[in-house]
Coordinates of C-alpha atoms in Angstrom, one line a residue:
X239 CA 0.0 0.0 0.0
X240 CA 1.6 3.1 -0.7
X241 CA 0.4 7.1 -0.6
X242 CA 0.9 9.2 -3.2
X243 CA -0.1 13.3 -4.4
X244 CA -1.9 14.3 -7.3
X245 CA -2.7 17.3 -9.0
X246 CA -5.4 16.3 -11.4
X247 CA -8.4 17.9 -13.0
X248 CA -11.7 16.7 -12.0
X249 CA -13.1 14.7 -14.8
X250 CA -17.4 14.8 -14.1
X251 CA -19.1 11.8 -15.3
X252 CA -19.6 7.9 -14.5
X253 CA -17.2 6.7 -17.6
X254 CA -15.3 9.7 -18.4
X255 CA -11.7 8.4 -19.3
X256 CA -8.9 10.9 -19.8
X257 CA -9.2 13.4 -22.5
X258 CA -5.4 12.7 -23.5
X259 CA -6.5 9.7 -24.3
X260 CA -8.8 10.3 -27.1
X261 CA -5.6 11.5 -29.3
X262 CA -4.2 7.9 -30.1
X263 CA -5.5 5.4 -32.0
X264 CA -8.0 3.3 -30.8
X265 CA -7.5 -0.3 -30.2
X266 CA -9.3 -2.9 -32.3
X267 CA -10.3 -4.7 -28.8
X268 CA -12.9 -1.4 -28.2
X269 CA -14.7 -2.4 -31.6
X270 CA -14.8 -5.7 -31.0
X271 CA -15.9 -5.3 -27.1
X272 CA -18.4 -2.7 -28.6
X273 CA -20.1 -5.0 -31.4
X274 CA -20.5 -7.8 -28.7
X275 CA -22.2 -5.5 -26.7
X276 CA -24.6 -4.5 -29.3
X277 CA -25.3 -8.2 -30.6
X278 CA -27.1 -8.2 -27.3
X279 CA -29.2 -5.1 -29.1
X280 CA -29.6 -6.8 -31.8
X281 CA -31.6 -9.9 -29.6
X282 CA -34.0 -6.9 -28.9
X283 CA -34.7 -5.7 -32.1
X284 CA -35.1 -9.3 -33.4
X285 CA -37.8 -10.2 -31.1
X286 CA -39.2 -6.9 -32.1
X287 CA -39.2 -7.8 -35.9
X288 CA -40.5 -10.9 -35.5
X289 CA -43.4 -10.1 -34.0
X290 CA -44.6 -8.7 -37.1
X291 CA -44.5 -11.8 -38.8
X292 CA -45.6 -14.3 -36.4
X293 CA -49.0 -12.8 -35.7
X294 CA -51.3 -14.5 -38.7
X295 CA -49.7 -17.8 -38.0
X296 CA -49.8 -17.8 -34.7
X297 CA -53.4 -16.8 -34.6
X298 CA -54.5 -19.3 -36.8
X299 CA -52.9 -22.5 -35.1
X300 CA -53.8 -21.4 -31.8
X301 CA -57.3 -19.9 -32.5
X302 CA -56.5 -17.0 -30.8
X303 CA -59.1 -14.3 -30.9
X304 CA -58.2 -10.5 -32.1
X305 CA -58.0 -9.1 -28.2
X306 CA -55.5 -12.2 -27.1
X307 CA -53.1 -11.6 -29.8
X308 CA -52.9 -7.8 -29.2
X309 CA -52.4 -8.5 -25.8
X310 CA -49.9 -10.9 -26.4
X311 CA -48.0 -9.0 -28.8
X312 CA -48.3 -5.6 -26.7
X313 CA -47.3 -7.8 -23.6
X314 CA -43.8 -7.2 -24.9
X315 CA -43.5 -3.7 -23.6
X316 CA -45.5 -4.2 -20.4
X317 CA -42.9 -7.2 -19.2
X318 CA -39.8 -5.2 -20.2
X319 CA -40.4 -2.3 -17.7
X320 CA -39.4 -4.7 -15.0
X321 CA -36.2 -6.2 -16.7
X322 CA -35.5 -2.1 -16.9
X323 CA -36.4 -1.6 -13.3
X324 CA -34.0 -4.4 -12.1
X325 CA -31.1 -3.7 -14.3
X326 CA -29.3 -1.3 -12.7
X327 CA -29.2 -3.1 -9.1
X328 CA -28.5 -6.1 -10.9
X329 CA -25.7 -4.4 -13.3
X330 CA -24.0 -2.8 -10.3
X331 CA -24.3 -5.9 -7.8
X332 CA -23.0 -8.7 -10.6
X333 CA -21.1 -6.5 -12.7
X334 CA -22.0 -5.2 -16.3
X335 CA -20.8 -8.8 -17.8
X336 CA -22.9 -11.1 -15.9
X337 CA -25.5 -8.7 -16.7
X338 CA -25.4 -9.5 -20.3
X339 CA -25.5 -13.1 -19.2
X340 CA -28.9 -12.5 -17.2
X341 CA -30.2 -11.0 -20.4
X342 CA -29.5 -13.6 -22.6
X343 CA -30.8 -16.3 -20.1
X344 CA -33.6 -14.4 -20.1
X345 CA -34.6 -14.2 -23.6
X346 CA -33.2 -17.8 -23.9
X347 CA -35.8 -18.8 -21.0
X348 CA -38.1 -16.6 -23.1
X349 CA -37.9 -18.1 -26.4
X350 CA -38.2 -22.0 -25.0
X351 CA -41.5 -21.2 -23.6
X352 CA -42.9 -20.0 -27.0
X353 CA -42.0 -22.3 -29.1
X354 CA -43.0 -25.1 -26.9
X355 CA -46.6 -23.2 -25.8
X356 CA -49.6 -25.3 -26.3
X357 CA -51.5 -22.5 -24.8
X358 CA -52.5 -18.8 -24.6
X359 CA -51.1 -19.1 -20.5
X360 CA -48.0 -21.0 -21.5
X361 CA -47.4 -18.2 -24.4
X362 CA -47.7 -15.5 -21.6
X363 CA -45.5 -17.0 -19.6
X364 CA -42.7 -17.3 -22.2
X365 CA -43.7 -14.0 -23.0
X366 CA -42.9 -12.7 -20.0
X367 CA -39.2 -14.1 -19.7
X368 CA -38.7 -12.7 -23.1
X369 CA -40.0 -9.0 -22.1
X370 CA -37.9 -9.2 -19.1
X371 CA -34.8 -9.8 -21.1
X372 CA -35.1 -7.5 -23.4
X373 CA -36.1 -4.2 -20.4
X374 CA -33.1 -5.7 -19.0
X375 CA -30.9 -5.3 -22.2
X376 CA -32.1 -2.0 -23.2
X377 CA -30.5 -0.6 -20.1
X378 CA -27.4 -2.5 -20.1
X379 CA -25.9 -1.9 -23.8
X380 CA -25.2 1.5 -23.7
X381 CA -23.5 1.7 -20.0
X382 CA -20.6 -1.3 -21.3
X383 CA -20.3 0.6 -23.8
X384 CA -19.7 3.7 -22.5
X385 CA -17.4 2.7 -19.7
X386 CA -15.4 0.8 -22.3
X387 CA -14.9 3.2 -24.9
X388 CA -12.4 6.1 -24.6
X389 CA -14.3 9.7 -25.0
X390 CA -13.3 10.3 -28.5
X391 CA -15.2 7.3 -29.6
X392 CA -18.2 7.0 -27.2
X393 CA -20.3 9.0 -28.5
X394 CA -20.4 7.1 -32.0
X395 CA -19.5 3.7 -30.5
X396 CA -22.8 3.9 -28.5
X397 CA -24.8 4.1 -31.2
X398 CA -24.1 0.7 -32.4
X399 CA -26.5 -0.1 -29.7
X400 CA -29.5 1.7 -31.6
X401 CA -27.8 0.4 -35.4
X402 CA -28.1 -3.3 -33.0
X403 CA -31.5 -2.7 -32.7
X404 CA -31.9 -2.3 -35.9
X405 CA -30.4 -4.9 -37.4
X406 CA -32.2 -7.4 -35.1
X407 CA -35.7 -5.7 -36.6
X408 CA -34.3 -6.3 -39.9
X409 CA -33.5 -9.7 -39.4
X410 CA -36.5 -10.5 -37.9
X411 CA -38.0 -9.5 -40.7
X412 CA -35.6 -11.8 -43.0
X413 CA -36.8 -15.0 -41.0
X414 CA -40.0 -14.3 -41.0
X415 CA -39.6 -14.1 -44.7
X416 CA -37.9 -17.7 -44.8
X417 CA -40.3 -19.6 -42.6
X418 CA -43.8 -17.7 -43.8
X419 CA -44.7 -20.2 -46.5
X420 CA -44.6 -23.2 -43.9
X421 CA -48.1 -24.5 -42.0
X422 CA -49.1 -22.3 -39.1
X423 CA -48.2 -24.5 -37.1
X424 CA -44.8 -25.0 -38.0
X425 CA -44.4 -21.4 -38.9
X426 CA -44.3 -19.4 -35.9
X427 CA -42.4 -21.9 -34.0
X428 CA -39.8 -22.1 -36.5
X429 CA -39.7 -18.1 -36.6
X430 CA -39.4 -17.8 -32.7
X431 CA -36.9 -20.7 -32.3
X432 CA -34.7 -19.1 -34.6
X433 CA -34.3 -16.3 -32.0
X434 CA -32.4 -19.3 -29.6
X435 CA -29.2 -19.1 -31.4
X436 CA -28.8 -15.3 -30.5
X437 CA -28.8 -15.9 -26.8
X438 CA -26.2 -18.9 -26.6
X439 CA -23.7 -16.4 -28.7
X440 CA -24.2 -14.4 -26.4
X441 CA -23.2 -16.3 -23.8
X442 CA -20.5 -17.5 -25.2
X443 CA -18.9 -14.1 -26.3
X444 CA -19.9 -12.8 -22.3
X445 CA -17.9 -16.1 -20.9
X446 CA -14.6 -15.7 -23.2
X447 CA -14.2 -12.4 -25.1
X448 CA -15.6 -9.5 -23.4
X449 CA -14.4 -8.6 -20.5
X450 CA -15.6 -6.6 -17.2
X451 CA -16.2 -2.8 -17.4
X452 CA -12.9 -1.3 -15.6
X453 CA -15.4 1.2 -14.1
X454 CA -17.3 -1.4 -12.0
X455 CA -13.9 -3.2 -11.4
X456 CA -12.9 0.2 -9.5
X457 CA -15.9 0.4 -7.4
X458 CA -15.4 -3.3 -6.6
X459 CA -11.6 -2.5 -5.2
X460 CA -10.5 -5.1 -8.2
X461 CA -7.7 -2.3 -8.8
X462 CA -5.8 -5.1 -10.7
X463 CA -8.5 -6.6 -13.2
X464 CA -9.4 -3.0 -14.2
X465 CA -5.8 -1.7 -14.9
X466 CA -5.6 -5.1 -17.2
X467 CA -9.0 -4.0 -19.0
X468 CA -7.8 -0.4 -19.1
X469 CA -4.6 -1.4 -21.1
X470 CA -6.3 -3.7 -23.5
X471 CA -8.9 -0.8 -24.2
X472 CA -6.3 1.9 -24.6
X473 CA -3.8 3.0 -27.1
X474 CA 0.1 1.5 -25.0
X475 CA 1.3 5.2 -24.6
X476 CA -1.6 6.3 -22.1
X477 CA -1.0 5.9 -18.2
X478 CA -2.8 3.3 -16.6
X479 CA -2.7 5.1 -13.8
X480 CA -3.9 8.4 -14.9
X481 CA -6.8 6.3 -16.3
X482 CA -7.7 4.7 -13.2
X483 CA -7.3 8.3 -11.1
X484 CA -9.7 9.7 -13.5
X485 CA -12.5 7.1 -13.2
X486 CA -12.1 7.8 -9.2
X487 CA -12.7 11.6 -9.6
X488 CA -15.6 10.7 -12.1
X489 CA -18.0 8.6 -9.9
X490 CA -16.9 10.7 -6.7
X491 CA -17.8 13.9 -8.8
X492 CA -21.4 12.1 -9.7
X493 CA -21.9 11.2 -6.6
X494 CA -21.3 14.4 -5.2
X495 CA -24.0 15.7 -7.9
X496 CA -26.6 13.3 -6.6
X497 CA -26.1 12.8 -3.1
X498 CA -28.6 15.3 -2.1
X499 CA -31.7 14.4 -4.6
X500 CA -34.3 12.1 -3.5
X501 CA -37.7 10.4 -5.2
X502 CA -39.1 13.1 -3.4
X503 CA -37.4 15.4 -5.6
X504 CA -39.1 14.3 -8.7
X505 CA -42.3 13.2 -7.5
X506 CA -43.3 16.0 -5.8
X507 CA -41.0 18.8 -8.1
X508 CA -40.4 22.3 -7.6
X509 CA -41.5 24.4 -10.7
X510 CA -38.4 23.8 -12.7
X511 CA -38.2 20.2 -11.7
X512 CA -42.1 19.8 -13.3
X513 CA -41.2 21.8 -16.4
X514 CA -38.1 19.7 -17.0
X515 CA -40.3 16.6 -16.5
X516 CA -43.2 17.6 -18.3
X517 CA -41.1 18.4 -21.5
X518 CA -39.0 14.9 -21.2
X519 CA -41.9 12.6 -20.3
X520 CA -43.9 14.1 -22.7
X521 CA -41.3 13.5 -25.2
X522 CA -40.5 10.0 -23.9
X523 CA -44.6 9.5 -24.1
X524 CA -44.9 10.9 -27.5
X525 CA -42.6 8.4 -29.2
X526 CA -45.3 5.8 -28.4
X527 CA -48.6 8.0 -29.1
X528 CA -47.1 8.4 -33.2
X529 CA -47.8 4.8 -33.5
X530 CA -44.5 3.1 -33.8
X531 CA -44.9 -0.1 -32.1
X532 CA -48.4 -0.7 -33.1
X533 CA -47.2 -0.1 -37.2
X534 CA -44.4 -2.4 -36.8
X535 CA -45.9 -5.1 -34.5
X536 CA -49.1 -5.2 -36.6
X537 CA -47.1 -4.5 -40.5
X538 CA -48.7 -7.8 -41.6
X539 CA -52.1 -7.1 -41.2
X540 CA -51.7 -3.9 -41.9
X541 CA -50.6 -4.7 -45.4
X542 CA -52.8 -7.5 -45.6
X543 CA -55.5 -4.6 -45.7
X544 CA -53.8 -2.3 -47.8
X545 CA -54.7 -4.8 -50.3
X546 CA -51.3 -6.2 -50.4
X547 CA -52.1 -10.3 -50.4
X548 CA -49.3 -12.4 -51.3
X549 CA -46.7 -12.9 -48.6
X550 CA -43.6 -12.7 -50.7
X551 CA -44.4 -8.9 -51.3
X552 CA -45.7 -8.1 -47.6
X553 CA -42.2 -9.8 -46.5
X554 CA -40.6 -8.0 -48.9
X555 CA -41.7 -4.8 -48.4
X556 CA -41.3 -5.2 -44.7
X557 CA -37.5 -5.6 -45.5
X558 CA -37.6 -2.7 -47.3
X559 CA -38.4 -1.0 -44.5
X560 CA -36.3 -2.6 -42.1
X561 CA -33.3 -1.4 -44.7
X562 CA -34.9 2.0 -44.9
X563 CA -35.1 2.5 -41.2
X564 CA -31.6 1.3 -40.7
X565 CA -30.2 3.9 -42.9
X566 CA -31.9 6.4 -41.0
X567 CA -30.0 6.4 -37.9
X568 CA -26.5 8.0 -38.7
X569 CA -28.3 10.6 -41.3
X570 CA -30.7 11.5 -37.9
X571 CA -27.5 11.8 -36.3
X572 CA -26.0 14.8 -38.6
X573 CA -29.3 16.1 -38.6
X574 CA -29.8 17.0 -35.3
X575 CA -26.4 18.3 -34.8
X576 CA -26.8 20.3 -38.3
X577 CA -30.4 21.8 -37.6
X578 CA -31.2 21.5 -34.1
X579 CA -33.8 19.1 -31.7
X580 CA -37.0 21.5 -31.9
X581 CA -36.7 22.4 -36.0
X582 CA -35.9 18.4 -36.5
X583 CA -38.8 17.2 -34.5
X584 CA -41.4 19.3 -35.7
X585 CA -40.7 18.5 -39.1
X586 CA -41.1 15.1 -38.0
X587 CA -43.9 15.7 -37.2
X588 CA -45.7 17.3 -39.7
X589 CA -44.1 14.3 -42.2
X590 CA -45.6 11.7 -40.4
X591 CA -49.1 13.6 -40.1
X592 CA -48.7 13.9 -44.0
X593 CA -48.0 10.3 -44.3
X594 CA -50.5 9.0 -42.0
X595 CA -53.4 10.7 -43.2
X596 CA -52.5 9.2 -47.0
X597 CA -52.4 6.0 -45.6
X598 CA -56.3 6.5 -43.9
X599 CA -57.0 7.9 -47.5
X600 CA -55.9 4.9 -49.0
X601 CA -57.4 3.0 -46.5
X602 CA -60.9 4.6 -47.1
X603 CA -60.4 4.8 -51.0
X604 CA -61.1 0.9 -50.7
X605 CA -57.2 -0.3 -50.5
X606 CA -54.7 1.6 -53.1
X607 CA -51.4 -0.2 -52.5
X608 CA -49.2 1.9 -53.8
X609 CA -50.4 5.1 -51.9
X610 CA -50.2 2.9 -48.6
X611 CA -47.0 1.4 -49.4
X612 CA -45.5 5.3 -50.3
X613 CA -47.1 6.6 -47.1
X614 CA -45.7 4.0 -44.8
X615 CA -41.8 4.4 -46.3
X616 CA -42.7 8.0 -45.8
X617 CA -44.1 7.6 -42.1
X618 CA -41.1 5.2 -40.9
X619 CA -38.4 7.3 -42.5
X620 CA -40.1 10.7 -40.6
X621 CA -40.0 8.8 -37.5
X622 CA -36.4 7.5 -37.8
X623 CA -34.8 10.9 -38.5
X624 CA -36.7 12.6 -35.7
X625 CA -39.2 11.0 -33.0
X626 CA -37.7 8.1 -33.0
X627 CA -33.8 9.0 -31.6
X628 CA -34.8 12.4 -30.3
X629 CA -37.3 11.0 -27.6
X630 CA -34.1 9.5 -25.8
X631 CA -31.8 12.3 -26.7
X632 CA -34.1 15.2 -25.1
X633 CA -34.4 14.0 -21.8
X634 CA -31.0 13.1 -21.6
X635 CA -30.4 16.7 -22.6
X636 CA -33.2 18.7 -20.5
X637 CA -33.1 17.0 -17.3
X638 CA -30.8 18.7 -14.9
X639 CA -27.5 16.4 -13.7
X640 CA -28.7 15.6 -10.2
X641 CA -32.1 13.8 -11.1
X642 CA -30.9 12.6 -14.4
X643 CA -31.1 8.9 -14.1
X644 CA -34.2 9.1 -11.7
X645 CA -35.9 11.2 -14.6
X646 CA -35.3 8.9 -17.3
X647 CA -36.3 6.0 -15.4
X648 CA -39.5 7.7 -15.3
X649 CA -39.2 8.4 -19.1
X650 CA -38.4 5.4 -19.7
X651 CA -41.6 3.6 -17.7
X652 CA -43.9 6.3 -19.5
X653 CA -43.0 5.1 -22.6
X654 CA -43.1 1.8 -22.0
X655 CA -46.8 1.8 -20.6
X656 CA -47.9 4.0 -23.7
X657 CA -46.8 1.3 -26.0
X658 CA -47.9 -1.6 -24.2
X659 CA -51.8 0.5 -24.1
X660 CA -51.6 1.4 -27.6
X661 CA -49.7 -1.9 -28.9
X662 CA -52.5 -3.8 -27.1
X663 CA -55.6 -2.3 -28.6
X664 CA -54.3 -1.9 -32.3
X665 CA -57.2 -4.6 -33.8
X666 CA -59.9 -3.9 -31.4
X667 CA -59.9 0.2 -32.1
X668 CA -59.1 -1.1 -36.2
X669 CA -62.4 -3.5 -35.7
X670 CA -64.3 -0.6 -34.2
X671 CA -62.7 2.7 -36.5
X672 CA -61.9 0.4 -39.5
X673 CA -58.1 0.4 -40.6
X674 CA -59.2 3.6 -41.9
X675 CA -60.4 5.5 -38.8
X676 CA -57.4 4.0 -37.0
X677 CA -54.6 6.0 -38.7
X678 CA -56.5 8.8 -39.3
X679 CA -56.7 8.5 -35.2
X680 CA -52.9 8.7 -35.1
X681 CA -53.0 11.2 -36.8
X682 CA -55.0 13.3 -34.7
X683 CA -52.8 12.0 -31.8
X684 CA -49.2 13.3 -33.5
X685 CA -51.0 16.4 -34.2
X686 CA -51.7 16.8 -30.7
X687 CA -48.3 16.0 -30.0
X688 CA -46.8 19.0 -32.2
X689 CA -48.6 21.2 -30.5
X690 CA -46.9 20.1 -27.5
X691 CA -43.6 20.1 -28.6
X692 CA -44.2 23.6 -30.5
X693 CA -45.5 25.1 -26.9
X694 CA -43.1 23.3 -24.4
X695 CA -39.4 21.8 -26.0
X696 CA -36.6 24.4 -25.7
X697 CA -34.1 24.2 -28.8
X698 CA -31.1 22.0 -26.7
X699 CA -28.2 22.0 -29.6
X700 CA -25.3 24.3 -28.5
X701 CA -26.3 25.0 -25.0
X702 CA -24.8 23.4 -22.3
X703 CA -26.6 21.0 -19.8
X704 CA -25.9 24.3 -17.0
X705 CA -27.4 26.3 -19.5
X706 CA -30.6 24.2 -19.7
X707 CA -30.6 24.1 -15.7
X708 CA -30.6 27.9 -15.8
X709 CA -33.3 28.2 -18.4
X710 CA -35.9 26.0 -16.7
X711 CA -35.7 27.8 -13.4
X712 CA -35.9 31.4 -15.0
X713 CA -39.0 30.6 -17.3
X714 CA -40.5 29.3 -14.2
X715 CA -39.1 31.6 -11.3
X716 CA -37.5 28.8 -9.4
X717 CA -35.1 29.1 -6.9
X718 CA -34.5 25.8 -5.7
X719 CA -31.4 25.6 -4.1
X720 CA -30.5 21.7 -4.5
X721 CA -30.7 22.8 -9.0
X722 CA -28.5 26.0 -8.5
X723 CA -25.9 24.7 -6.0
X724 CA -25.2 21.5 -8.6
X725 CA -26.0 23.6 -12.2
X726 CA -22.6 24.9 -12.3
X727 CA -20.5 22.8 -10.2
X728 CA -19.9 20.7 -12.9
X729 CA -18.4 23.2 -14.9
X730 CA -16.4 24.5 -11.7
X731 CA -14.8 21.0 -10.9
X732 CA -14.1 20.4 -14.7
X733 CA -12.5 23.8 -15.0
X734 CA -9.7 23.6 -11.8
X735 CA -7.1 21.0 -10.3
X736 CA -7.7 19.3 -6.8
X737 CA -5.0 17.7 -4.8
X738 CA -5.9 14.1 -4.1
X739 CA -4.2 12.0 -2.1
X740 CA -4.9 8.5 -3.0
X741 CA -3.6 5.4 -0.9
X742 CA -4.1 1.8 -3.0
X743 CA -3.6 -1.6 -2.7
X744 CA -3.1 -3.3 -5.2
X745 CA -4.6 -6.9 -4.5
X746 CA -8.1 -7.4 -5.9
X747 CA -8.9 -9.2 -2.6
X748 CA -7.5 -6.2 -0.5
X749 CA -9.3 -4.9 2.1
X750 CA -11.7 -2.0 1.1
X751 CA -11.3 0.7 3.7
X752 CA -7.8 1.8 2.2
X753 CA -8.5 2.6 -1.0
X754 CA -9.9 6.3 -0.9
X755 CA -9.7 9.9 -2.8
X756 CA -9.9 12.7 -0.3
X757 CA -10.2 16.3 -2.3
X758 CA -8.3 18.7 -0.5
X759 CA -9.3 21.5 -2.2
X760 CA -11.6 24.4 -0.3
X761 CA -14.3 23.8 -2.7
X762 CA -14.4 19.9 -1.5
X763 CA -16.7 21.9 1.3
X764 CA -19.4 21.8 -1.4
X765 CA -19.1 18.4 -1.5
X766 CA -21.1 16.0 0.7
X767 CA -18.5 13.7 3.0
X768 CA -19.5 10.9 1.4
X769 CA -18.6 11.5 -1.6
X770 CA -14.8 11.9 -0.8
X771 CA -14.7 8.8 0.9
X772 CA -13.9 5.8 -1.6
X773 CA -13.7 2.0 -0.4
X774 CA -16.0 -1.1 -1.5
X775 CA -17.8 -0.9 1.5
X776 CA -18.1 3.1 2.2
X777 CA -19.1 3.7 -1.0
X778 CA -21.6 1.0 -0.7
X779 CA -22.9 2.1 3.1
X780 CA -22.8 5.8 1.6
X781 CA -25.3 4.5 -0.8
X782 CA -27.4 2.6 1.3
X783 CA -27.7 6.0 3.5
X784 CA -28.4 8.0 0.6
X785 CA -31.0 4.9 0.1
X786 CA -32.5 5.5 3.6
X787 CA -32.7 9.4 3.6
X788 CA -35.3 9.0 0.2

């Protein structure tokens, strides 16, 4: 154990890494850590895709009426808000690899029990494995990947977790294609089995290629494992050390930035609190309202009534889209950071208005194909390059630092139980509007929602997330003193050097209680105590207080 000084700046964030580090080149080993991240993404997307196809054959063999396969397929989202709402204890308990393992057991629990259903109940329960796996993916993705990557390539290395997604929608679509021309009975179990192979790849790539995030390796006191992952992930020149230091300040700087905020906080706000959560719920919950889910879990039949018959072309087409909406993604990317959130998503908006009302005409005009087919490539490409990415990139943006990751679980629960209502009423509202009335009513609901982005969402691109803090509380006279103690400290701790004295040892089986960072600096006043204190166990107590206090 030794004791050593440091004059280091304060790097803010869970995974920041060093900024020096972002100059090199970046290992192979990040890509490849990266893409076996987002194969777990692409498991999501898949059981997303196929959904669309297995819906007439799986009606058919099972005589399911139109309510119990809307349920069923609308299940999806209900069962996936508690694999999100356990992920993060799990993630941080087991570590970020064995998380990935839980997923993929999960899905491959999940899959089993469908394709070996002989009834609606054993469906739902297979159903339910499979929704917890994939709430419980969604979450864990991005974080590897993030406290992986070094900061010059997180930000597009992330992505691959969305581009996962979908590629897994594609392929669903592509097996659905191969296996629609069998019996029904044959069909959807040969569609939903092929989603077991996913899973046991995963496993496999969890239990001997990727390896544990040296973040949670740091919290753990494994000072040894994450200096080993920290190399492998780095370009040779930069310091382990440094590396390691940096992490430290990052999740004591975080901490420092949350100590203080309970539930409390968000569920009973102050005024800029409310605003901040009314613009990124309403955000999170307008994603759902425009339709998405219920277009893509229901493509078949919706085709089907479009007056598109065979199943070659609705398969087809369905690829098409899956392509389409896979392009999308990096040209949304360079569109938000060329012309701004607020101009970006209203024109989404007023696109997918356009397109849905030509697809009620066509619906009411007795079935015009090509009109539907048009207005559909037309809706799904408005909702890729807008709606789609900015409902996850808004909150992110709007919500101030210290209620953050409270606020998008609430985000992320709001949009959850809006698709599972509107994914699970898709037949009965088109069997009581017609196929017709029913897009003409999305419509009317994506209208409603540009109004509410016109009248609520700030323009986010170019202002900082201090900035944002600021805003809310003037527009709404707010003087809360937990929002403008932490707005700027941020920028304050990423702008100076602390001295740190930091005492190690080096053994992953070490005793906890040495390992610490203790700011020294007058502004560590600002700070609460626990959040200078590092060790397994204090860390893990300080938590558990924080826990208590809410």
């Amino acid at each position: 154990m030794g004791s050593q000084q440091y004059g280091l700046p304060a790097m803010v964030g869970v995974a920041d890494g060093p900024a020096h580090a972002s100059s090199k080149a970046i290992p192979l080993a990040v890509y490849v850590f990266a893409g076996c991240a987002a194969l777990n993404s692409v498991c999501l997307g898949f059981d997303v895709g196929i959904n669309s196809a297995v819906g007439p054959s799986l009606k058919e063999d099972l005589s399911l009426n139109d309510v119990e396969l809307e349920i069923f397929i609308g299940s999806l989202d209900f069962f996936s808000i508690f694999g999100a709402m356990f992920a993060s204890t799990i993630s941080d308990r087991l570590g970020r690899r064995k998380a990935f393992a839980v997923a993929a057991i999960a899905f491959e629990v999940g899959v089993v029990g469908l394709v070996t259903s002989t009834s609606y109940n054993w469906l739902m329960l297979g159903r339910g494995f499979l929704g917890f796996g994939v709430g419980f993916g969604l979450a864990a993705d991005p974080v590897y990947i993030a406290e992986i990557a070094p900061p010059k390539r997180r930000g597009e290395l992330v992505t691959w977790s969305e581009l996962g997604i979908n590629v897994g929608i594609l392929l669903g679509f592509i097996v659905g294609y191969c296996f629609a021309d069998l019996p029904a009975g044959m069909a959807w179990r040969a569609m939903f089995g092929v989603g077991m192979l996913l899973p046991i790849v995963m496993l496999a790539l969890v239990k001997f290629v990727m390896p544990e995030s040296p973040r949670w390796l740091i919290l753990k006191g494994r000072y040894d494992e994450a200096a080993d992952v920290i190399r492998l992930v780095n370009h040779p020149g930069v310091s382990v050390q440094q590396v390691m230091d940096e992490i430290r300040l990052g999740i004591a700087a975080e901490f420092a930035v949350t100590a203080k905020v309970s539930w409390r906080t968000v569920l009973c706000p102050s005024p800029a609190v409310k605003r901040m959560l009314v613009v990124a719920v309403g955000v999170g919950v307008s994603q759902q309202l425009s339709g998405i889910d219920p277009v893509l879990y229901f493509l078949v039949f919706v085709l089907r009534e479009a007056g598109i018959r065979d199943t070659s072309s609705q398969f087809g087409f369905m690829i098409l889209l899956g392509c389409l909406k896979l392009l999308m993604i990096p040209i949304a990317g360079r569109l938000f950071d060329k012309y701004g959130r607020r101009p970006l998503m209203l024109a989404s908006c007023v696109s997918m208005i356009a397109a849905l009302l030509l697809m009620s005409v066509s619906f009411f005009a007795g079935g015009i194909p090509a009109l539907a087919l048009t207005a559909l490539i037309g809706y799904m490409c408005a909702f890729s390059v807008g709606m789609g990415p900015g409902a996850w990139l808004i909150p992110s943006e709007v919500l101030a630092t210290s209620i953050r990751a409270k606020g998008m679980t609430l985000v992320t629960i709001a949009n959850r139980v809006t698709a599972t209502i509107l994914a699970s009423s898709v037949l009965s509202l088109a069997n009581l509007l017609s196929w017709g009335g029913f897009f003409l009513f999305l419509a009317l609901l994506v209208f409603l929602i540009t109004i509410f982005i016109y009248t609520t969402l700030p323009e986010t691109k170019g202002r900082s997330l201090e900035e944002l803090t600021e805003y809310f509380c003037q527009i709404t006279e707010d003087k809360a003193e937990f929002l403008s103690e932490f707005a700027n400290q941020p920028a304050e701790l990423a702008s100076e050097s602390f001295d740190f004295e930091i005492c190690e040892d080096q053994s992953p089986n070490a005793a906890p209680s040495p390992a610490r960072v203790r700011v020294k600096s007058p502004t560590a006043a600002s700070f609460p105590a626990q959040a200078v204190v590092f060790g397994k166990s204090e860390l893990e107590l300080a938590e558990q207080e924080q826990q208590s206090r809410a």
